[in-house]
Amino acid sequence: MKQNFAIIGLGRFGGSLCETLIESGQEVLAIDKDEDRINEYMNIATHAVVANAQDEMTLRSLGLRNFEHVIVAIGEDIQASILVTLMAKEMGVAKVTAKAQNSYHAKVLYKIGADNVVHPERDMGVKVAHNLVSKNILDYLELSDEYSLAEIKVTNPKFTNKNLLQLNFRQRFGLNIVGIRRNKQLIISPLAEELVEKGDCLLVIGADEDVERLDDKMS
Ligand code: ATP
């Protein structure tokens, strides 16, 4: 479904977000106070505007409150990031995602109403570390301090040619299988009768320690 996004700050994070959202067919208003950055995105974003987002009147005149999702991708200027997030929430934007520089910044962003806070550098560090220590974990997304979503490759024959009911991941590992990636196909919410095949990738949600237990069993 088409959504409209406003991205404030076109650094490496905001910029790559903008390109990817546009590629997936979404509408994006890109805002940055730096004219050169805006010139770079002029032909990429749906609209690109040079503006200082700390100015409330400017945000109102851009109609920020009409956007379904606002992403505050300002990095180094923590004060600006907090102020802009606060203003976006006060204007009534339903969903505000903000980029944090550190965990204190993240805490403040959540306190003032951000719906989602991302830590691209830290999150990527966690992902890469998991990929380095495990051959089976192909992707990893931290959902909270204790829970994650992981993509685990089925390499152990003990897990193949059995269906999800027989494998009973929920009982044995406390994990929910939310999807199976098979070649280029993605099976969302697979049924209990779905047979697990060699080379499948299981998308599992659960406690970190349970994800690790399943990963150990795969080796
Ligand atoms: P990244 O890691 O994503 O490259 P960063 O963490 O280094 O970014 P900055 O470069 O400080 O973050 O900020 C990202 C962008 O946000 C910059 O292009 C900057 O011009 C823009 N920006 C900063 N403050 C404001 C503001 N008040 N209004 C609009 N844009 C802003």
PDB file of C-alpha atoms in Angstrom, residues 4 12 25 28 38 58 74 90 99 132 176 187 200 211:
ATOM      1  CA  ASN A   4       3.502   9.108   2.389  1.00  0.00           C
ATOM      2  CA  ARG A  12      23.805   8.466   4.814  1.00  0.00           C
ATOM      3  CA  GLY A  25       6.866   3.013  -4.785  1.00  0.00           C
ATOM      4  CA  VAL A  28       8.694  10.878   0.083  1.00  0.00           C
ATOM      5  CA  ILE A  38      18.672  18.729  -1.380  1.00  0.00           C
ATOM      6  CA  THR A  58       8.301  25.910   8.479  1.00  0.00           C
ATOM      7  CA  ILE A  74      19.189  14.185  12.034  1.00  0.00           C
ATOM      8  CA  GLU A  90       2.766  17.558  19.000  1.00  0.00           C
ATOM      9  CA  LYS A  99      17.486   8.021  14.684  1.00  0.00           C
ATOM     10  CA  LEU A 132      30.325 -13.643  12.248  1.00  0.00           C
ATOM     11  CA  ASN A 176       7.451 -18.958  16.703  1.00  0.00           C
ATOM     12  CA  ILE A 187       5.968 -18.231   2.868  1.00  0.00           C
ATOM     13  CA  ASP A 200      15.060 -23.399   3.807  1.00  0.00           C
ATOM     14  CA  VAL A 211      17.282 -18.355  19.079  1.00  0.00           C
TER      15      VAL A 211
END
